[in-house]
PDB file of C-alpha atoms in Angstrom:
ATOM      1  CA  MET D   1     116.815 134.129 121.611  1.00 41.00           C
ATOM      2  CA  ASN D   2     117.942 130.517 121.797  1.00 54.00           C
ATOM      3  CA  THR D   3     116.688 128.033 119.223  1.00 59.00           C
ATOM      4  CA  PRO D   4     114.028 125.858 120.876  1.00 65.00           C
ATOM      5  CA  ILE D   5     114.996 122.272 121.588  1.00 72.00           C
ATOM      6  CA  ARG D   6     113.436 119.859 119.096  1.00 80.00           C
ATOM      7  CA  HIS D   7     112.536 116.360 120.144  1.00 81.00           C
ATOM      8  CA  PHE D   8     113.020 113.278 117.951  1.00 85.00           C
ATOM      9  CA  ARG D   9     112.422 109.569 118.352  1.00 87.00           C
ATOM     10  CA  VAL D  10     115.165 107.382 116.900  1.00 91.00           C
ATOM     11  CA  ALA D  11     114.612 103.625 116.803  1.00 91.00           C
ATOM     12  CA  HIS D  12     117.288 100.980 116.287  1.00 92.00           C
ATOM     13  CA  ALA D  13     117.305  97.314 115.315  1.00 91.00           C
ATOM     14  CA  GLY D  14     119.891  94.666 114.409  1.00 90.00           C
ATOM     15  CA  LEU D  15     122.879  96.606 115.747  1.00 92.00           C
ATOM     16  CA  ASP D  16     125.704  94.854 117.561  1.00 91.00           C
ATOM     17  CA  LEU D  17     126.914  96.136 120.940  1.00 92.00           C
ATOM     18  CA  LEU D  18     129.652  98.326 119.437  1.00 92.00           C
ATOM     19  CA  HIS D  19     127.372 100.187 117.032  1.00 92.00           C
ATOM     20  CA  ALA D  20     124.527 100.411 119.580  1.00 92.00           C
ATOM     21  CA  THR D  21     126.904 102.079 122.037  1.00 93.00           C
ATOM     22  CA  ARG D  22     128.233 104.471 119.394  1.00 93.00           C
ATOM     23  CA  LEU D  23     124.675 105.330 118.361  1.00 93.00           C
ATOM     24  CA  LYS D  24     123.790 106.178 121.962  1.00 92.00           C
ATOM     25  CA  LEU D  25     126.812 108.476 122.275  1.00 92.00           C
ATOM     26  CA  ALA D  26     126.091 110.102 118.916  1.00 91.00           C
ATOM     27  CA  CYS D  27     122.506 110.821 119.986  1.00 91.00           C
ATOM     28  CA  SER D  28     123.608 112.376 123.273  1.00 90.00           C
ATOM     29  CA  LEU D  29     126.013 114.705 121.418  1.00 88.00           C
ATOM     30  CA  LEU D  30     123.144 116.064 119.326  1.00 87.00           C
ATOM     31  CA  LEU D  31     121.864 117.909 122.395  1.00 84.00           C
ATOM     32  CA  ALA D  32     124.590 120.453 121.663  1.00 80.00           C
ATOM     33  CA  GLU D  33     122.654 121.200 118.458  1.00 80.00           C
ATOM     34  CA  ARG D  34     119.462 121.502 120.521  1.00 81.00           C
ATOM     35  CA  MET D  35     118.160 118.158 119.305  1.00 84.00           C
ATOM     36  CA  ASP D  36     116.829 115.948 122.088  1.00 86.00           C
ATOM     37  CA  ILE D  37     116.884 112.302 120.964  1.00 89.00           C
ATOM     38  CA  HIS D  38     114.766 109.603 122.560  1.00 88.00           C
ATOM     39  CA  LEU D  39     116.466 106.330 121.602  1.00 91.00           C
ATOM     40  CA  GLN D  40     114.307 103.202 121.595  1.00 89.00           C
ATOM     41  CA  PRO D  41     114.290  99.658 120.162  1.00 90.00           C
ATOM     42  CA  TRP D  42     112.256  99.357 116.949  1.00 88.00           C
ATOM     43  CA  ASN D  43     108.855  97.916 117.769  1.00 82.00           C
ATOM     44  CA  GLY D  44     106.960  98.990 114.668  1.00 74.00           C
ATOM     45  CA  GLU D  45     105.700 102.179 116.292  1.00 69.00           C
ATOM     46  CA  GLN D  46     106.167 105.664 114.915  1.00 72.00           C
ATOM     47  CA  ALA D  47     109.640 107.215 114.936  1.00 81.00           C
ATOM     48  CA  GLU D  48     111.421 109.898 112.928  1.00 84.00           C
ATOM     49  CA  LEU D  49     114.350 107.624 112.056  1.00 89.00           C
ATOM     50  CA  LEU D  50     115.257 103.934 112.161  1.00 90.00           C
ATOM     51  CA  VAL D  51     118.922 102.949 112.454  1.00 93.00           C
ATOM     52  CA  VAL D  52     119.313  99.388 111.229  1.00 91.00           C
ATOM     53  CA  GLY D  53     122.157  96.909 110.803  1.00 90.00           C
ATOM     54  CA  GLY D  54     122.941  93.212 110.865  1.00 84.00           C
ATOM     55  CA  ASP D  55     121.890  90.475 108.423  1.00 81.00           C
ATOM     56  CA  PRO D  56     120.908  91.891 104.971  1.00 78.00           C
ATOM     57  CA  SER D  57     117.697  89.830 104.753  1.00 75.00           C
ATOM     58  CA  ALA D  58     116.514  90.883 108.215  1.00 79.00           C
ATOM     59  CA  MET D  59     117.563  94.462 107.451  1.00 81.00           C
ATOM     60  CA  ALA D  60     115.436  94.443 104.292  1.00 79.00           C
ATOM     61  CA  VAL D  61     112.346  93.347 106.240  1.00 81.00           C
ATOM     62  CA  LEU D  62     112.880  96.088 108.826  1.00 83.00           C
ATOM     63  CA  GLN D  63     113.364  98.711 106.119  1.00 79.00           C
ATOM     64  CA  GLN D  64     110.164  97.618 104.426  1.00 76.00           C
ATOM     65  CA  GLN D  65     108.305  98.012 107.724  1.00 77.00           C
ATOM     66  CA  ALA D  66     109.776 101.485 108.199  1.00 79.00           C
ATOM     67  CA  ARG D  67     108.981 102.460 104.628  1.00 74.00           C
ATOM     68  CA  THR D  68     105.299 101.592 105.008  1.00 69.00           C
ATOM     69  CA  GLN D  69     105.153 104.016 107.956  1.00 70.00           C
ATOM     70  CA  GLY D  70     107.101 106.763 106.205  1.00 72.00           C
ATOM     71  CA  VAL D  71     110.069 106.418 108.571  1.00 81.00           C
ATOM     72  CA  ALA D  72     113.498 107.374 107.235  1.00 83.00           C
ATOM     73  CA  THR D  73     116.284 104.810 107.669  1.00 87.00           C
ATOM     74  CA  LEU D  74     119.991 104.901 108.332  1.00 90.00           C
ATOM     75  CA  ARG D  75     121.667 101.636 107.320  1.00 89.00           C
ATOM     76  CA  ILE D  76     124.998 100.452 108.725  1.00 90.00           C
ATOM     77  CA  VAL D  77     126.209  97.988 106.115  1.00 87.00           C
ATOM     78  CA  ARG D  78     129.352  95.875 106.027  1.00 83.00           C
ATOM     79  CA  GLY D  79     131.455  96.771 102.976  1.00 77.00           C
ATOM     80  CA  ALA D  80     129.345  99.793 101.996  1.00 73.00           C
ATOM     81  CA  THR D  81     130.615 103.246 101.081  1.00 73.00           C
ATOM     82  CA  ALA D  82     129.327 106.209 103.068  1.00 70.00           C
ATOM     83  CA  ALA D  83     126.401 107.959 101.376  1.00 74.00           C
ATOM     84  CA  THR D  84     123.188 109.663 102.438  1.00 75.00           C
ATOM     85  CA  GLY D  85     121.330 107.154 104.598  1.00 81.00           C
ATOM     86  CA  VAL D  86     124.205 104.621 104.516  1.00 86.00           C
ATOM     87  CA  LEU D  87     127.271 104.171 106.735  1.00 90.00           C
ATOM     88  CA  PRO D  88     129.923 101.446 106.536  1.00 89.00           C
ATOM     89  CA  HIS D  89     130.314  98.853 109.277  1.00 88.00           C
ATOM     90  CA  GLY D  90     132.647 100.291 111.931  1.00 89.00           C
ATOM     91  CA  ALA D  91     131.371 103.868 111.529  1.00 89.00           C
ATOM     92  CA  SER D  92     132.675 106.162 114.262  1.00 91.00           C
ATOM     93  CA  VAL D  93     130.603 108.132 116.774  1.00 91.00           C
ATOM     94  CA  ARG D  94     131.347 111.259 114.740  1.00 90.00           C
ATOM     95  CA  ASP D  95     130.194 109.619 111.498  1.00 90.00           C
ATOM     96  CA  ILE D  96     126.920 108.507 113.095  1.00 91.00           C
ATOM     97  CA  ASN D  97     126.422 111.896 114.758  1.00 90.00           C
ATOM     98  CA  GLN D  98     126.841 113.772 111.478  1.00 88.00           C
ATOM     99  CA  GLU D  99     124.507 111.435 109.592  1.00 88.00           C
ATOM    100  CA  LEU D 100     121.852 111.671 112.309  1.00 90.00           C
ATOM    101  CA  ALA D 101     122.040 115.464 112.196  1.00 87.00           C
ATOM    102  CA  ALA D 102     121.734 115.450 108.404  1.00 85.00           C
ATOM    103  CA  LEU D 103     118.791 113.043 108.332  1.00 84.00           C
ATOM    104  CA  LEU D 104     116.877 114.569 111.216  1.00 83.00           C
ATOM    105  CA  GLY D 105     117.625 118.021 109.875  1.00 73.00           C
ATOM    106  CA  GLY D 106     119.274 121.191 111.165  1.00 37.00           C
ATOM    107  CA  THR D 107     115.933 123.053 110.897  1.00 31.00           C
ATOM    108  CA  ALA D 108     112.270 122.116 111.025  1.00 37.00           C
ATOM    109  CA  GLU D 109     112.136 122.334 107.223  1.00 42.00           C
ATOM    110  CA  ALA D 110     115.056 119.936 106.822  1.00 38.00           C
ATOM    111  CA  ALA D 111     113.433 117.551 109.274  1.00 38.00           C
ATOM    112  CA  ASP D 112     110.351 117.413 107.072  1.00 42.00           C
ATOM    113  CA  GLN D 113     112.534 116.497 104.102  1.00 42.00           C
ATOM    114  CA  ALA D 114     114.526 113.791 105.919  1.00 38.00           C
ATOM    115  CA  PRO D 115     112.538 110.782 104.518  1.00 39.00           C
ATOM    116  CA  ASP D 116     113.219 112.006 100.961  1.00 38.00           C
ATOM    117  CA  ARG D 117     116.920 112.293 101.700  1.00 35.00           C
ATOM    118  CA  ALA D 118     117.000 108.686 102.851  1.00 36.00           C
ATOM    119  CA  THR D 119     115.838 107.608  99.364  1.00 38.00           C
ATOM    120  CA  PRO D 120     117.557 110.207  97.135  1.00 39.00           C
ATOM    121  CA  GLN D 121     116.068 110.905  93.697  1.00 43.00           C
ATOM    122  CA  GLY D 122     113.461 108.165  94.155  1.00 61.00           C
ATOM    123  CA  THR D 123     114.252 105.348  91.733  1.00 78.00           C
ATOM    124  CA  PRO D 124     118.003 104.556  91.622  1.00 86.00           C
ATOM    125  CA  LEU D 125     119.886 105.629  88.498  1.00 86.00           C
ATOM    126  CA  LEU D 126     120.581 102.067  87.351  1.00 89.00           C
ATOM    127  CA  LEU D 127     116.902 101.114  87.549  1.00 88.00           C
ATOM    128  CA  ARG D 128     115.947 104.289  85.679  1.00 87.00           C
ATOM    129  CA  ALA D 129     118.384 103.347  82.905  1.00 88.00           C
ATOM    130  CA  MET D 130     116.832  99.862  82.723  1.00 88.00           C
ATOM    131  CA  GLN D 131     113.382 101.425  82.307  1.00 84.00           C
ATOM    132  CA  SER D 132     114.495 104.105  79.840  1.00 77.00           C
ATOM    133  CA  ALA D 133     112.408 104.625  76.708  1.00 66.00           C
ATOM    134  CA  ASP D 134     115.132 106.644  74.928  1.00 67.00           C
ATOM    135  CA  ASP D 135     116.559 105.597  71.575  1.00 64.00           C
ATOM    136  CA  ALA D 136     119.868 104.620  73.193  1.00 69.00           C
ATOM    137  CA  SER D 137     119.929 101.004  74.349  1.00 86.00           C
ATOM    138  CA  LEU D 138     123.343 100.969  76.050  1.00 91.00           C
ATOM    139  CA  TYR D 139     124.200 102.963  79.167  1.00 92.00           C
ATOM    140  CA  LEU D 140     127.519 103.025  80.992  1.00 91.00           C
ATOM    141  CA  LEU D 141     127.041 103.474  84.739  1.00 91.00           C
ATOM    142  CA  GLN D 142     130.074 104.290  86.855  1.00 88.00           C
ATOM    143  CA  ARG D 143     130.656 104.613  90.568  1.00 83.00           C
ATOM    144  CA  GLY D 144     134.339 105.118  91.260  1.00 75.00           C
ATOM    145  CA  ALA D 145     136.117 102.105  89.786  1.00 77.00           C
ATOM    146  CA  THR D 146     132.860 100.138  89.483  1.00 85.00           C
ATOM    147  CA  ARG D 147     131.424  99.990  85.960  1.00 89.00           C
ATOM    148  CA  VAL D 148     128.204  98.421  84.720  1.00 94.00           C
ATOM    149  CA  VAL D 149     126.656  98.564  81.265  1.00 94.00           C
ATOM    150  CA  VAL D 150     122.867  98.404  81.014  1.00 94.00           C
ATOM    151  CA  ASP D 151     121.678  96.858  77.742  1.00 93.00           C
ATOM    152  CA  THR D 152     117.958  97.511  77.352  1.00 91.00           C
ATOM    153  CA  ALA D 153     117.854  95.761  73.965  1.00 90.00           C
ATOM    154  CA  THR D 154     118.825  92.399  75.465  1.00 91.00           C
ATOM    155  CA  ARG D 155     117.493  93.240  78.955  1.00 92.00           C
ATOM    156  CA  SER D 156     120.822  92.420  80.550  1.00 93.00           C
ATOM    157  CA  LEU D 157     123.696  93.927  82.536  1.00 94.00           C
ATOM    158  CA  ALA D 158     127.377  93.626  81.619  1.00 94.00           C
ATOM    159  CA  LEU D 159     129.662  93.320  84.661  1.00 93.00           C
ATOM    160  CA  PRO D 160     133.421  92.866  85.164  1.00 90.00           C
ATOM    161  CA  VAL D 161     134.906  89.440  85.847  1.00 88.00           C
ATOM    162  CA  GLY D 162     134.496  88.570  89.518  1.00 82.00           C
ATOM    163  CA  ALA D 163     131.687  91.084  90.115  1.00 85.00           C
ATOM    164  CA  SER D 164     128.336  89.786  91.319  1.00 87.00           C
ATOM    165  CA  LEU D 165     124.859  91.245  91.517  1.00 90.00           C
ATOM    166  CA  SER D 166     124.864  90.871  95.312  1.00 87.00           C
ATOM    167  CA  GLU D 167     127.807  93.326  95.388  1.00 86.00           C
ATOM    168  CA  ILE D 168     126.097  95.852  93.092  1.00 88.00           C
ATOM    169  CA  VAL D 169     122.608  95.819  94.637  1.00 89.00           C
ATOM    170  CA  PRO D 170     123.539  97.365  98.052  1.00 84.00           C
ATOM    171  CA  LEU D 171     125.070 100.309  96.156  1.00 84.00           C
ATOM    172  CA  LEU D 172     122.172 101.014  93.794  1.00 87.00           C
ATOM    173  CA  ASP D 173     120.934 104.185  95.501  1.00 81.00           C
ATOM    174  CA  ASP D 174     124.402 105.656  96.030  1.00 79.00           C
ATOM    175  CA  LEU D 175     124.423 109.276  94.820  1.00 76.00           C
ATOM    176  CA  THR D 176     127.848 108.958  93.177  1.00 79.00           C
ATOM    177  CA  TRP D 177     126.630 106.866  90.211  1.00 84.00           C
ATOM    178  CA  SER D 178     126.843 108.532  86.787  1.00 87.00           C
ATOM    179  CA  SER D 179     125.162 107.432  83.554  1.00 87.00           C
ATOM    180  CA  THR D 180     126.363 107.908  79.960  1.00 88.00           C
ATOM    181  CA  PRO D 181     124.665 106.638  76.779  1.00 89.00           C
ATOM    182  CA  LEU D 182     126.984 104.348  74.798  1.00 88.00           C
ATOM    183  CA  ASP D 183     127.290 103.694  71.090  1.00 88.00           C
ATOM    184  CA  MET D 184     127.445  99.991  70.190  1.00 90.00           C
ATOM    185  CA  ASP D 185     130.785 100.448  68.378  1.00 90.00           C
ATOM    186  CA  ILE D 186     132.309 102.124  71.431  1.00 89.00           C
ATOM    187  CA  PHE D 187     131.007  99.327  73.644  1.00 90.00           C
ATOM    188  CA  GLN D 188     132.470  96.654  71.358  1.00 91.00           C
ATOM    189  CA  HIS D 189     135.876  98.335  71.153  1.00 89.00           C
ATOM    190  CA  GLN D 190     136.309  99.586  74.724  1.00 88.00           C
ATOM    191  CA  TYR D 191     134.080  97.652  77.114  1.00 89.00           C
ATOM    192  CA  VAL D 192     133.079  94.245  75.776  1.00 89.00           C
ATOM    193  CA  TYR D 193     136.304  92.686  77.088  1.00 90.00           C
ATOM    194  CA  LEU D 194     136.298  94.640  80.344  1.00 90.00           C
ATOM    195  CA  LEU D 195     132.709  93.676  81.157  1.00 93.00           C
ATOM    196  CA  PRO D 196     132.303  90.096  79.893  1.00 92.00           C
ATOM    197  CA  ARG D 197     129.797  88.793  82.466  1.00 91.00           C
ATOM    198  CA  ARG D 198     126.109  89.055  81.563  1.00 92.00           C
ATOM    199  CA  HIS D 199     123.214  89.007  84.028  1.00 93.00           C
ATOM    200  CA  SER D 200     119.583  89.333  83.018  1.00 93.00           C
ATOM    201  CA  PHE D 201     117.240  91.972  84.386  1.00 93.00           C
ATOM    202  CA  GLU D 202     115.293  89.078  85.921  1.00 92.00           C
ATOM    203  CA  SER D 203     118.322  88.019  87.956  1.00 93.00           C
ATOM    204  CA  LEU D 204     118.834  91.581  89.162  1.00 94.00           C
ATOM    205  CA  TYR D 205     115.215  92.052  90.258  1.00 94.00           C
ATOM    206  CA  PHE D 206     115.218  88.840  92.288  1.00 94.00           C
ATOM    207  CA  CYS D 207     118.574  89.811  93.826  1.00 92.00           C
ATOM    208  CA  ILE D 208     117.064  93.192  94.773  1.00 93.00           C
ATOM    209  CA  ALA D 209     114.107  91.358  96.308  1.00 92.00           C
ATOM    210  CA  ARG D 210     116.527  89.577  98.628  1.00 89.00           C
ATOM    211  CA  HIS D 211     118.886  92.416  99.553  1.00 87.00           C
ATOM    212  CA  ARG D 212     117.040  95.722  98.916  1.00 88.00           C
ATOM    213  CA  PRO D 213     113.311  94.996  98.440  1.00 89.00           C
ATOM    214  CA  GLN D 214     112.384  98.551  99.426  1.00 86.00           C
ATOM    215  CA  LEU D 215     113.676  99.648  95.993  1.00 88.00           C
ATOM    216  CA  LEU D 216     110.919  97.684  94.217  1.00 89.00           C
ATOM    217  CA  PRO D 217     107.303  98.859  93.935  1.00 88.00           C
ATOM    218  CA  ALA D 218     104.996  96.899  96.219  1.00 86.00           C
ATOM    219  CA  VAL D 219     102.303  94.638  94.760  1.00 87.00           C
ATOM    220  CA  ALA D 220      98.820  95.379  96.056  1.00 85.00           C
ATOM    221  CA  ALA D 221      97.604  93.044  98.787  1.00 78.00           C
ATOM    222  CA  GLY D 222      95.272  90.328  97.532  1.00 85.00           C
ATOM    223  CA  THR D 223      96.747  90.328  94.027  1.00 87.00           C
ATOM    224  CA  SER D 224      96.772  86.885  92.417  1.00 91.00           C
ATOM    225  CA  LEU D 225      99.909  86.252  90.387  1.00 91.00           C
ATOM    226  CA  GLN D 226     101.537  83.538  88.275  1.00 93.00           C
ATOM    227  CA  LEU D 227     104.954  83.465  86.597  1.00 93.00           C
ATOM    228  CA  LEU D 228     104.962  83.470  82.799  1.00 92.00           C
ATOM    229  CA  HIS D 229     108.072  81.276  82.818  1.00 91.00           C
ATOM    230  CA  TRP D 230     110.775  80.071  85.179  1.00 91.00           C
ATOM    231  CA  PRO D 231     112.923  83.116  86.041  1.00 90.00           C
ATOM    232  CA  ASP D 232     116.608  83.362  85.242  1.00 89.00           C
ATOM    233  CA  LEU D 233     118.153  82.936  88.696  1.00 86.00           C
ATOM    234  CA  ASP D 234     121.660  82.793  90.088  1.00 78.00           C
ATOM    235  CA  HIS D 235     121.888  80.329  92.985  1.00 75.00           C
ATOM    236  CA  ARG D 236     124.268  82.733  94.789  1.00 75.00           C
ATOM    237  CA  ASP D 237     121.600  85.445  94.926  1.00 76.00           C
ATOM    238  CA  VAL D 238     118.472  83.398  95.671  1.00 82.00           C
ATOM    239  CA  PRO D 239     118.033  81.496  98.968  1.00 86.00           C
ATOM    240  CA  ALA D 240     117.150  77.810  98.665  1.00 87.00           C
ATOM    241  CA  SER D 241     113.972  78.458 100.653  1.00 90.00           C
ATOM    242  CA  TRP D 242     112.685  80.611  97.772  1.00 91.00           C
ATOM    243  CA  LEU D 243     112.769  77.828  95.180  1.00 91.00           C
ATOM    244  CA  LEU D 244     109.614  76.062  96.335  1.00 92.00           C
ATOM    245  CA  PRO D 245     107.383  79.191  96.275  1.00 93.00           C
ATOM    246  CA  ILE D 246     108.888  80.193  92.912  1.00 93.00           C
ATOM    247  CA  ALA D 247     108.086  76.730  91.562  1.00 93.00           C
ATOM    248  CA  ARG D 248     104.535  77.023  92.835  1.00 93.00           C
ATOM    249  CA  LEU D 249     104.157  80.457  91.239  1.00 93.00           C
ATOM    250  CA  HIS D 250     105.378  78.940  87.988  1.00 92.00           C
ATOM    251  CA  ALA D 251     102.819  76.127  88.172  1.00 92.00           C
ATOM    252  CA  ALA D 252      99.718  78.104  89.232  1.00 92.00           C
ATOM    253  CA  SER D 253      98.316  81.457  90.278  1.00 93.00           C
ATOM    254  CA  TRP D 254      98.598  82.395  93.970  1.00 93.00           C
ATOM    255  CA  THR D 255      97.919  85.256  96.323  1.00 93.00           C
ATOM    256  CA  SER D 256     100.777  86.208  98.630  1.00 91.00           C
ATOM    257  CA  THR D 257      98.808  85.132 101.716  1.00 92.00           C
ATOM    258  CA  ALA D 258      98.036  81.683 100.311  1.00 93.00           C
ATOM    259  CA  LEU D 259     101.594  81.156  99.053  1.00 94.00           C
ATOM    260  CA  ALA D 260     103.132  82.198 102.387  1.00 92.00           C
ATOM    261  CA  ALA D 261     100.919  79.700 104.222  1.00 92.00           C
ATOM    262  CA  ALA D 262     101.685  76.902 101.761  1.00 92.00           C
ATOM    263  CA  SER D 263     105.447  77.524 101.687  1.00 90.00           C
ATOM    264  CA  GLY D 264     106.032  78.303 105.364  1.00 90.00           C
ATOM    265  CA  LEU D 265     107.689  81.642 104.573  1.00 89.00           C
ATOM    266  CA  PRO D 266     106.998  85.029 106.166  1.00 90.00           C
ATOM    267  CA  HIS D 267     104.386  87.003 104.265  1.00 90.00           C
ATOM    268  CA  ASP D 268     106.839  89.897 103.760  1.00 89.00           C
ATOM    269  CA  THR D 269     109.271  87.553 101.990  1.00 90.00           C
ATOM    270  CA  VAL D 270     106.573  86.325  99.607  1.00 92.00           C
ATOM    271  CA  GLN D 271     105.601  89.943  98.939  1.00 92.00           C
ATOM    272  CA  PHE D 272     109.224  90.596  97.935  1.00 92.00           C
ATOM    273  CA  LEU D 273     108.987  87.723  95.430  1.00 93.00           C
ATOM    274  CA  PHE D 274     105.789  89.226  94.032  1.00 94.00           C
ATOM    275  CA  SER D 275     107.524  92.598  93.640  1.00 92.00           C
ATOM    276  CA  ALA D 276     110.449  90.979  91.788  1.00 93.00           C
ATOM    277  CA  ALA D 277     108.086  89.096  89.463  1.00 92.00           C
ATOM    278  CA  ALA D 278     106.044  92.212  88.706  1.00 92.00           C
ATOM    279  CA  SER D 279     109.109  94.442  88.158  1.00 91.00           C
ATOM    280  CA  SER D 280     110.808  91.930  85.848  1.00 90.00           C
ATOM    281  CA  GLY D 281     107.706  91.531  83.680  1.00 90.00           C
ATOM    282  CA  LEU D 282     107.187  87.883  84.622  1.00 90.00           C
ATOM    283  CA  ALA D 283     103.890  88.394  86.444  1.00 87.00           C
ATOM    284  CA  LYS D 284     100.709  87.143  84.820  1.00 80.00           C
ATOM    285  CA  HIS D 285      97.954  88.672  86.929  1.00 63.00           C
ATOM    286  CA  GLN D 286      94.809  86.638  87.532  1.00 51.00           C
ATOM    287  CA  GLU D 287      91.284  87.716  88.444  1.00 44.00           C
ATOM    288  CA  ASN D 288      90.592  84.732  90.711  1.00 43.00           C
ATOM    289  CA  ALA D 289      92.709  84.003  93.755  1.00 42.00           C
ATOM    290  CA  VAL D 290      94.061  80.561  94.597  1.00 42.00           C
ATOM    291  CA  PRO D 291      92.449  79.069  97.735  1.00 43.00           C
ATOM    292  CA  PRO D 292      94.605  79.418 100.875  1.00 41.00           C
ATOM    293  CA  SER D 293      95.277  75.682 101.123  1.00 38.00           C
ATOM    294  CA  ALA D 294      97.730  74.157  98.664  1.00 41.00           C
ATOM    295  CA  ARG D 295      96.346  71.468  96.383  1.00 42.00           C
ATOM    296  CA  PRO D 296      98.002  68.018  96.503  1.00 42.00           C
ATOM    297  CA  ALA D 297     101.007  67.881  94.239  1.00 44.00           C
ATOM    298  CA  GLY D 298     100.446  65.788  91.143  1.00 45.00           C
ATOM    299  CA  LEU D 299     102.905  63.877  89.020  1.00 40.00           C
ATOM    300  CA  ARG D 300     103.615  66.897  86.838  1.00 49.00           C
ATOM    301  CA  ASP D 301     104.495  69.107  89.836  1.00 52.00           C
ATOM    302  CA  SER D 302     106.616  66.321  91.301  1.00 55.00           C
ATOM    303  CA  ARG D 303     108.663  66.028  88.116  1.00 62.00           C
ATOM    304  CA  PHE D 304     109.026  69.785  87.871  1.00 61.00           C
ATOM    305  CA  LEU D 305     110.244  70.194  91.441  1.00 61.00           C
ATOM    306  CA  THR D 306     112.640  67.280  90.974  1.00 63.00           C
ATOM    307  CA  TRP D 307     114.088  69.100  87.962  1.00 66.00           C
ATOM    308  CA  VAL D 308     114.465  72.263  90.043  1.00 63.00           C
ATOM    309  CA  ALA D 309     116.256  70.306  92.757  1.00 64.00           C
ATOM    310  CA  ARG D 310     118.657  68.761  90.269  1.00 66.00           C
ATOM    311  CA  ARG D 311     119.386  72.141  88.708  1.00 67.00           C
ATOM    312  CA  PHE D 312     120.304  73.755  92.015  1.00 67.00           C
ATOM    313  CA  GLY D 313     121.706  70.670  93.728  1.00 64.00           C
ATOM    314  CA  LEU D 314     119.060  70.796  96.453  1.00 63.00           C
ATOM    315  CA  ASP D 315     116.556  68.490  98.120  1.00 57.00           C
ATOM    316  CA  LEU D 316     113.133  70.079  98.213  1.00 51.00           C
ATOM    317  CA  GLN D 317     111.277  67.123  99.723  1.00 48.00           C
ATOM    318  CA  ALA D 318     111.325  68.662 103.208  1.00 47.00           C
ATOM    319  CA  GLY D 319     109.849  71.884 101.841  1.00 44.00           C
ATOM    320  CA  ARG D 320     107.123  69.971 100.008  1.00 40.00           C
ATOM    321  CA  ALA D 321     106.191  68.146 103.188  1.00 35.00           C
TER     322      ALA D 321
END
């Protein structure tokens, strides 16, 4: 007896014409595997899979929306290496077809497991190493020729010259990473010169908030939060529009709703900032929420924001207005 035809809803968002056309062809070919695909633009409604591409910031927002609904995602990312749930920009019809079949599942049981396959092993290996409570404080993580050392003692990452966090973050949940505990003597003799650049955990968490916020645990709605100190930020990984809300979080306690209204940013973006602050250990939670309207900036805030502007070479007066 023939296998019954299974019906799936696949949504798409942010794809250019080339990849949208290839996705349509790939979906039609799945009928040969008795999988009937209804392809539709992503409108926030239920689907079995969301195929997303385009700008990394917009992609992160869409993934967060899908995650809250338990929808698996297939990302088409420029410069990425093929992995479960990820395809490089320019992926062929065959590549997309095979990934759709794997994510939607060859059987009903596999289809039920598809969301877990989109986020393999839960927390990425690098983040698990950062949170490790083992006696070892140094971990060598490798993915092909890419090497990163996690130093839990100094809460920092050691990267090669020329490597940036924004290049590492999109690869965090790649299954090909391996982790090896390192002795300090071995690190000093073999890796200290190969991996001279240091980035703090704080920098990494805020970079994740920009490029892959779905990897960070969400902060409960209505939580009031203040930063314990100004975070260690790299201007290449943090948009200029984030500096004003970060400064306000440093100066006082805010809820995400109040801060979004005061800063003119989407609420999802502010939630990403809250997740970065909480994950990095910078969040000082408060019992009482800040009122929705921002208080008039005093002399102290004015001086602080001026210092921020000088540090990053930016003019924040328009944002303050």
